[in-house]
PDB file of C-alpha atoms and ligand atoms in Angstrom:
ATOM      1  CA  UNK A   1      15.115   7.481  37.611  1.00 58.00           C
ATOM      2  CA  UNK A   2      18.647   6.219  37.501  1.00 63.00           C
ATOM      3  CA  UNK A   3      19.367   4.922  33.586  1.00 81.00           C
ATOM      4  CA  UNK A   4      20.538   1.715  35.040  1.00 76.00           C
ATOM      5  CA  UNK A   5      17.164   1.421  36.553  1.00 73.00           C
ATOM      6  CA  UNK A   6      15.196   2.776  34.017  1.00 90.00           C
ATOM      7  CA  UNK A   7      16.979   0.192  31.461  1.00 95.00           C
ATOM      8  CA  UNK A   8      15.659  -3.185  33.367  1.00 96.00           C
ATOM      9  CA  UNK A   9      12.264  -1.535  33.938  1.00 97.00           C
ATOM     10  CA  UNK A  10      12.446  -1.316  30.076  1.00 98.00           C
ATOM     11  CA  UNK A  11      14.056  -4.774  29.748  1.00 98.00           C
ATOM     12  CA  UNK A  12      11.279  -5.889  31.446  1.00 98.00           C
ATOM     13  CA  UNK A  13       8.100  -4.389  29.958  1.00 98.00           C
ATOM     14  CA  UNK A  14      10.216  -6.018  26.571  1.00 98.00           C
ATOM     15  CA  UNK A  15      10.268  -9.177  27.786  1.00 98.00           C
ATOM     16  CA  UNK A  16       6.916  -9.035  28.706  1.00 98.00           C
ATOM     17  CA  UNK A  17       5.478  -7.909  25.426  1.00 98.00           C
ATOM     18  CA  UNK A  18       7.539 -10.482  23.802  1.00 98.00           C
ATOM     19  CA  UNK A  19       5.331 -13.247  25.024  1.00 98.00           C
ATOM     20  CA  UNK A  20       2.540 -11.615  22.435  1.00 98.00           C
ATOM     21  CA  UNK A  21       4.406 -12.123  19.583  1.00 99.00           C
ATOM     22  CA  UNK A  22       2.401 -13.647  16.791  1.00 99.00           C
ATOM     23  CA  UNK A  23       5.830 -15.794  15.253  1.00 98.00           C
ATOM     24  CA  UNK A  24       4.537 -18.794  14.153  1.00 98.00           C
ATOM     25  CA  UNK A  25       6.430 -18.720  10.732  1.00 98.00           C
ATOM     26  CA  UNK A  26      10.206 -18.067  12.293  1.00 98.00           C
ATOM     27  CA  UNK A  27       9.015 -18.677  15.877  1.00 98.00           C
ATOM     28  CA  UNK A  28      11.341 -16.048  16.493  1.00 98.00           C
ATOM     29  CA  UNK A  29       9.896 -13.480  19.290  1.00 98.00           C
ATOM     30  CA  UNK A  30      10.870 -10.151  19.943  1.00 99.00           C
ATOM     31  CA  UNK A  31       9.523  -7.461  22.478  1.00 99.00           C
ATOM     32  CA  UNK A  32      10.390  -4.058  22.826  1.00 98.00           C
ATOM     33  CA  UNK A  33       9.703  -1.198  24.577  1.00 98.00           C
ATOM     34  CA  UNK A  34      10.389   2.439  23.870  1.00 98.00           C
ATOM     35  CA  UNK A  35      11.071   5.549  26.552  1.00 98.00           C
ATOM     36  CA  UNK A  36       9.717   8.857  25.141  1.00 97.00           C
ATOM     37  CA  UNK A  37      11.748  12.002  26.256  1.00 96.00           C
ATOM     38  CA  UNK A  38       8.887  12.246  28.706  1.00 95.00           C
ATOM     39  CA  UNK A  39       9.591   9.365  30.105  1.00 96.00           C
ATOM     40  CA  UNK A  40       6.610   7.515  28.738  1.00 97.00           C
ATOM     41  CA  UNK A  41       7.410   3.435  27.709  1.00 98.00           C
ATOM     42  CA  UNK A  42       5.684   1.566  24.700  1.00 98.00           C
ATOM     43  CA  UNK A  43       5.796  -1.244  23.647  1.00 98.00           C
ATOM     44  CA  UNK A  44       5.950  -3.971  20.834  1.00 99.00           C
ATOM     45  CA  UNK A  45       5.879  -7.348  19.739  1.00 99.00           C
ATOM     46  CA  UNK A  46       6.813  -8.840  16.286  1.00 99.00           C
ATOM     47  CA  UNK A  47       3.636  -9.714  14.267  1.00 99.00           C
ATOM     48  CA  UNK A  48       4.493 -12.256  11.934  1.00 98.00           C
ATOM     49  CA  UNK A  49       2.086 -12.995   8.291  1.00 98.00           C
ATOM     50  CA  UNK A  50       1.409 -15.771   5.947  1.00 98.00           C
ATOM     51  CA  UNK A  51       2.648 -13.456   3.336  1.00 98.00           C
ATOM     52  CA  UNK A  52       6.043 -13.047   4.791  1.00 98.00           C
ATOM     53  CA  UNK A  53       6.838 -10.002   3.806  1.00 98.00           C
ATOM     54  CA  UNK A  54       3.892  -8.303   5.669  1.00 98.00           C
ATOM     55  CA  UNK A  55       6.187  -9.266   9.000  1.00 98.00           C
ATOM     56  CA  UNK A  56       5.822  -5.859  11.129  1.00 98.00           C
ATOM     57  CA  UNK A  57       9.108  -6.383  13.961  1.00 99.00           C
ATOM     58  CA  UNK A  58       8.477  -5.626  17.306  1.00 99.00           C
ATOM     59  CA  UNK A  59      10.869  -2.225  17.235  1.00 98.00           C
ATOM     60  CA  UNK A  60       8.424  -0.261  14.441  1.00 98.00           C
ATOM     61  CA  UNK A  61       4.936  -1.873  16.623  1.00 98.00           C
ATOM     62  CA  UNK A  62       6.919  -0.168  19.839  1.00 98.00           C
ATOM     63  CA  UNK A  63       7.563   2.976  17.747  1.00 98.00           C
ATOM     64  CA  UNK A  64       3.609   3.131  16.308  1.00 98.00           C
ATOM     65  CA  UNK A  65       2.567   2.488  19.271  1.00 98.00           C
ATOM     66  CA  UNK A  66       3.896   5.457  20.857  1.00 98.00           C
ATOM     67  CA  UNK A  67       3.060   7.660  18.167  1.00 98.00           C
ATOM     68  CA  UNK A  68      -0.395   6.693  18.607  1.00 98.00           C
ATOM     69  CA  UNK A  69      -0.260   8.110  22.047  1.00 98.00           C
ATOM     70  CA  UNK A  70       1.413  11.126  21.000  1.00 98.00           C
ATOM     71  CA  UNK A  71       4.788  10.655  21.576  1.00 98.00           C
ATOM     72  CA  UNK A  72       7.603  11.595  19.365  1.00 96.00           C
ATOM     73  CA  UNK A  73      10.701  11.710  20.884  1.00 96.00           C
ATOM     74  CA  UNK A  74      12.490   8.906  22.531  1.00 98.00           C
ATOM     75  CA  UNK A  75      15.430   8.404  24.819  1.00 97.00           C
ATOM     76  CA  UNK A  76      15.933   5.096  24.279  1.00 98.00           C
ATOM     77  CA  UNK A  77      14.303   1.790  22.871  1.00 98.00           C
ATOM     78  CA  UNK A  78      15.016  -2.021  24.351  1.00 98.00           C
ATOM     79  CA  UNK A  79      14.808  -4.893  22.631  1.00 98.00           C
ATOM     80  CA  UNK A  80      14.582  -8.204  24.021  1.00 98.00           C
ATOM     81  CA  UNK A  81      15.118 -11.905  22.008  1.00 98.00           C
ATOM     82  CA  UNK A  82      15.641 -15.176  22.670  1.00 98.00           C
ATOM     83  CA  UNK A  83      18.996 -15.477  20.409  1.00 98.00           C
ATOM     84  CA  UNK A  84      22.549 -16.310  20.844  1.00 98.00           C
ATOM     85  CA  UNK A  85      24.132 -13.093  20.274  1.00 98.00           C
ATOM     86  CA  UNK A  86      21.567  -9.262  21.371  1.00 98.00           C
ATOM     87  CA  UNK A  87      19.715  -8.781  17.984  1.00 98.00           C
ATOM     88  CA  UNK A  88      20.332  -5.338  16.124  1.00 96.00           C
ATOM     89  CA  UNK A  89      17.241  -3.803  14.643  1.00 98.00           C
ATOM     90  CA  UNK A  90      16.721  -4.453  10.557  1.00 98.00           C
ATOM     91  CA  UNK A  91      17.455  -1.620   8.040  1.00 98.00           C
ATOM     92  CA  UNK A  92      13.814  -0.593   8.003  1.00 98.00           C
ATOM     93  CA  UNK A  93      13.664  -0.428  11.481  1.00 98.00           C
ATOM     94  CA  UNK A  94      17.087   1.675  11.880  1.00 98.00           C
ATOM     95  CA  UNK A  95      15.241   3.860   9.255  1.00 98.00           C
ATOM     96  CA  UNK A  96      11.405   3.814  11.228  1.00 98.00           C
ATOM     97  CA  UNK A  97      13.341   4.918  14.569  1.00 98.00           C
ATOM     98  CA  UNK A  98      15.584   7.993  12.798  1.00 97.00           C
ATOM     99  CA  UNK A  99      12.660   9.390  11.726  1.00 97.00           C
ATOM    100  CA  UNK A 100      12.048  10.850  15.425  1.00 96.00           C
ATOM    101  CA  UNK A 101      15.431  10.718  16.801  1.00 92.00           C
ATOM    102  CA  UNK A 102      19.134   9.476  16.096  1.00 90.00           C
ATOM    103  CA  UNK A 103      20.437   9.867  19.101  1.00 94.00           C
ATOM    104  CA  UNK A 104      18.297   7.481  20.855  1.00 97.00           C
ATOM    105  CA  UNK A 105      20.005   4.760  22.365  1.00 98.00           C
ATOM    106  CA  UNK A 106      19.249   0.783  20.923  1.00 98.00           C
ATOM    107  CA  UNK A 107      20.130  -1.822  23.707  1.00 98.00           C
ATOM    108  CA  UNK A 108      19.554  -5.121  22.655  1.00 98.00           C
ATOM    109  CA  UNK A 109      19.508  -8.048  25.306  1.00 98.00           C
ATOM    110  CA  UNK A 110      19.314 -11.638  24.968  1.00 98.00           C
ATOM    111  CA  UNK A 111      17.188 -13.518  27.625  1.00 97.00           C
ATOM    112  CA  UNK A 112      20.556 -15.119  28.897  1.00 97.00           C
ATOM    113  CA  UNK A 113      21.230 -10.922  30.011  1.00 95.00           C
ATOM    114  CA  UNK A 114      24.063 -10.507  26.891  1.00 98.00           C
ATOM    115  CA  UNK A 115      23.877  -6.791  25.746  1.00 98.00           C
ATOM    116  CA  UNK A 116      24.713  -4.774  22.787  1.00 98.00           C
ATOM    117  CA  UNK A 117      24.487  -1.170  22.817  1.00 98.00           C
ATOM    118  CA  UNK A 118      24.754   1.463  20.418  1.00 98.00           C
ATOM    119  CA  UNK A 119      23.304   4.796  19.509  1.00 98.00           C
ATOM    120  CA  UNK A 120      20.621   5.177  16.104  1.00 98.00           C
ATOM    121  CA  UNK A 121      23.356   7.500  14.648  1.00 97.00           C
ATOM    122  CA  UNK A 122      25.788   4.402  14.844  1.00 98.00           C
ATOM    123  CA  UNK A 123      23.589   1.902  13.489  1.00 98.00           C
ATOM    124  CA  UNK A 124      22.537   4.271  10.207  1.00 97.00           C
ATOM    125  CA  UNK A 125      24.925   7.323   9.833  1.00 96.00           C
ATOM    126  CA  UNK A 126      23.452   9.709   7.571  1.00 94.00           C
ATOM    127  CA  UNK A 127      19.624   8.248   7.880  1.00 94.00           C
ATOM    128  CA  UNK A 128      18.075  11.892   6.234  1.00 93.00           C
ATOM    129  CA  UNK A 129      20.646  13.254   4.442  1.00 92.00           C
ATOM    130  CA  UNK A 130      19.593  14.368   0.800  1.00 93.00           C
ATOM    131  CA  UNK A 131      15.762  13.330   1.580  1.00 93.00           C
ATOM    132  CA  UNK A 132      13.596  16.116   0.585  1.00 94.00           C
ATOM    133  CA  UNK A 133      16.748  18.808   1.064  1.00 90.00           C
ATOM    134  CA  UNK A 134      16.906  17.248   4.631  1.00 88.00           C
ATOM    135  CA  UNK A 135      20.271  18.547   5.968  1.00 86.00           C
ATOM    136  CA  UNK A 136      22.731  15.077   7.093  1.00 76.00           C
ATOM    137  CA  UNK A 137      24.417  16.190  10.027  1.00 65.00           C
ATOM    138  CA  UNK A 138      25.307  12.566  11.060  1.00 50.00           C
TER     139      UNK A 138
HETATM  140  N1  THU B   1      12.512  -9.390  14.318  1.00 87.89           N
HETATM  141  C1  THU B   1      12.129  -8.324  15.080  1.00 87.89           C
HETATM  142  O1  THU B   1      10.944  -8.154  15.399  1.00 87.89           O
HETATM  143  N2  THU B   1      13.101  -7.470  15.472  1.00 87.89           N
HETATM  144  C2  THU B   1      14.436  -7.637  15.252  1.00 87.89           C
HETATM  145  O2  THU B   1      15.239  -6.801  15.660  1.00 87.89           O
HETATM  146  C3  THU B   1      14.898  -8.813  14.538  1.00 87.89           C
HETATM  147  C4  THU B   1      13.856  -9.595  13.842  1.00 87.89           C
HETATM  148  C5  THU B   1      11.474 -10.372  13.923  1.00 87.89           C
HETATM  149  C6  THU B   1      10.989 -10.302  12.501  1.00 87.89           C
HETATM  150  C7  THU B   1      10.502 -11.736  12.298  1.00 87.89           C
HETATM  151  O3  THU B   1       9.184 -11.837  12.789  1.00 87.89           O
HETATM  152  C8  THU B   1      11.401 -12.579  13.179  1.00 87.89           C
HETATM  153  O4  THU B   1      11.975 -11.677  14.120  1.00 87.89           O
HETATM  154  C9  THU B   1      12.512 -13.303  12.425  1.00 87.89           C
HETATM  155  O5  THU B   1      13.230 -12.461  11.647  1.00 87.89           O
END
């Protein structure tokens, strides 16, 4: 499949998801959906606690979900929100998604079509480097 293609089927099992969102605190609702390298998608929805800290976002559900199935390597995650300006995944997120592959691609869209792109690598340079003797190569 054609990336362009494969990028609104993602957009769209994102926006999808995104109607599960459990935000009743920030009513704030994110989907996203994941591509594994073989091209499997997964997805995930932000699921929001009374404790607020508990929050889970919708990027690290997407990732746990596809680890559940077995997947480990991804292509490409897409996140879809209902903001001014694409969202950009949080720190722990950026961190979550390294841990199987910097060189996936993050495109964020808003639900007006606006779209930020970037790889992992840009969004958290040196993500391993140090950990555990982990070489950093980025
Ligand atoms: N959120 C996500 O799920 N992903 C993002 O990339 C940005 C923020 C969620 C966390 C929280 O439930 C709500 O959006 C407001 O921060």
């Amino acid at each position: 499949m054609p990336n362009k293609q494969n990028i609104s089927k993602l957009a769209k099992v994102a926006r999808k998801v995104r109607e599960h969102a459990h935000a009743p605190y920030s009513h704030f609702q994110v989907g996203a959906a994941i591509e594994s390298y073989g091209g499997k998608i997964f997805s995930g929805c932000n699921v929001e606690n009374i404790s607020y800290g508990l929050t889970i976002c919708a990027e690290r559900n997407a990732v746990s979900a596809a680890v559940a199935s077995g997947a480990r390597s991804f292509r490409r995650i897409v996140i879809v929100a209902d903001s001014k300006e694409p969202v950009t995944p949080c720190g722990a997120c950026r961190q979550v998604l390294s841990e199987f592959s910097d060189a996936m691609e993050v495109i964020s869209v808003n639900l007006d079509g606006k779209e930020f792109r970037a790889t992992l690598a840009e969004l958290l340079p040196r993500s391993k480097a140090g950990i555990l003797d982990h070489p950093g190569s980025t």
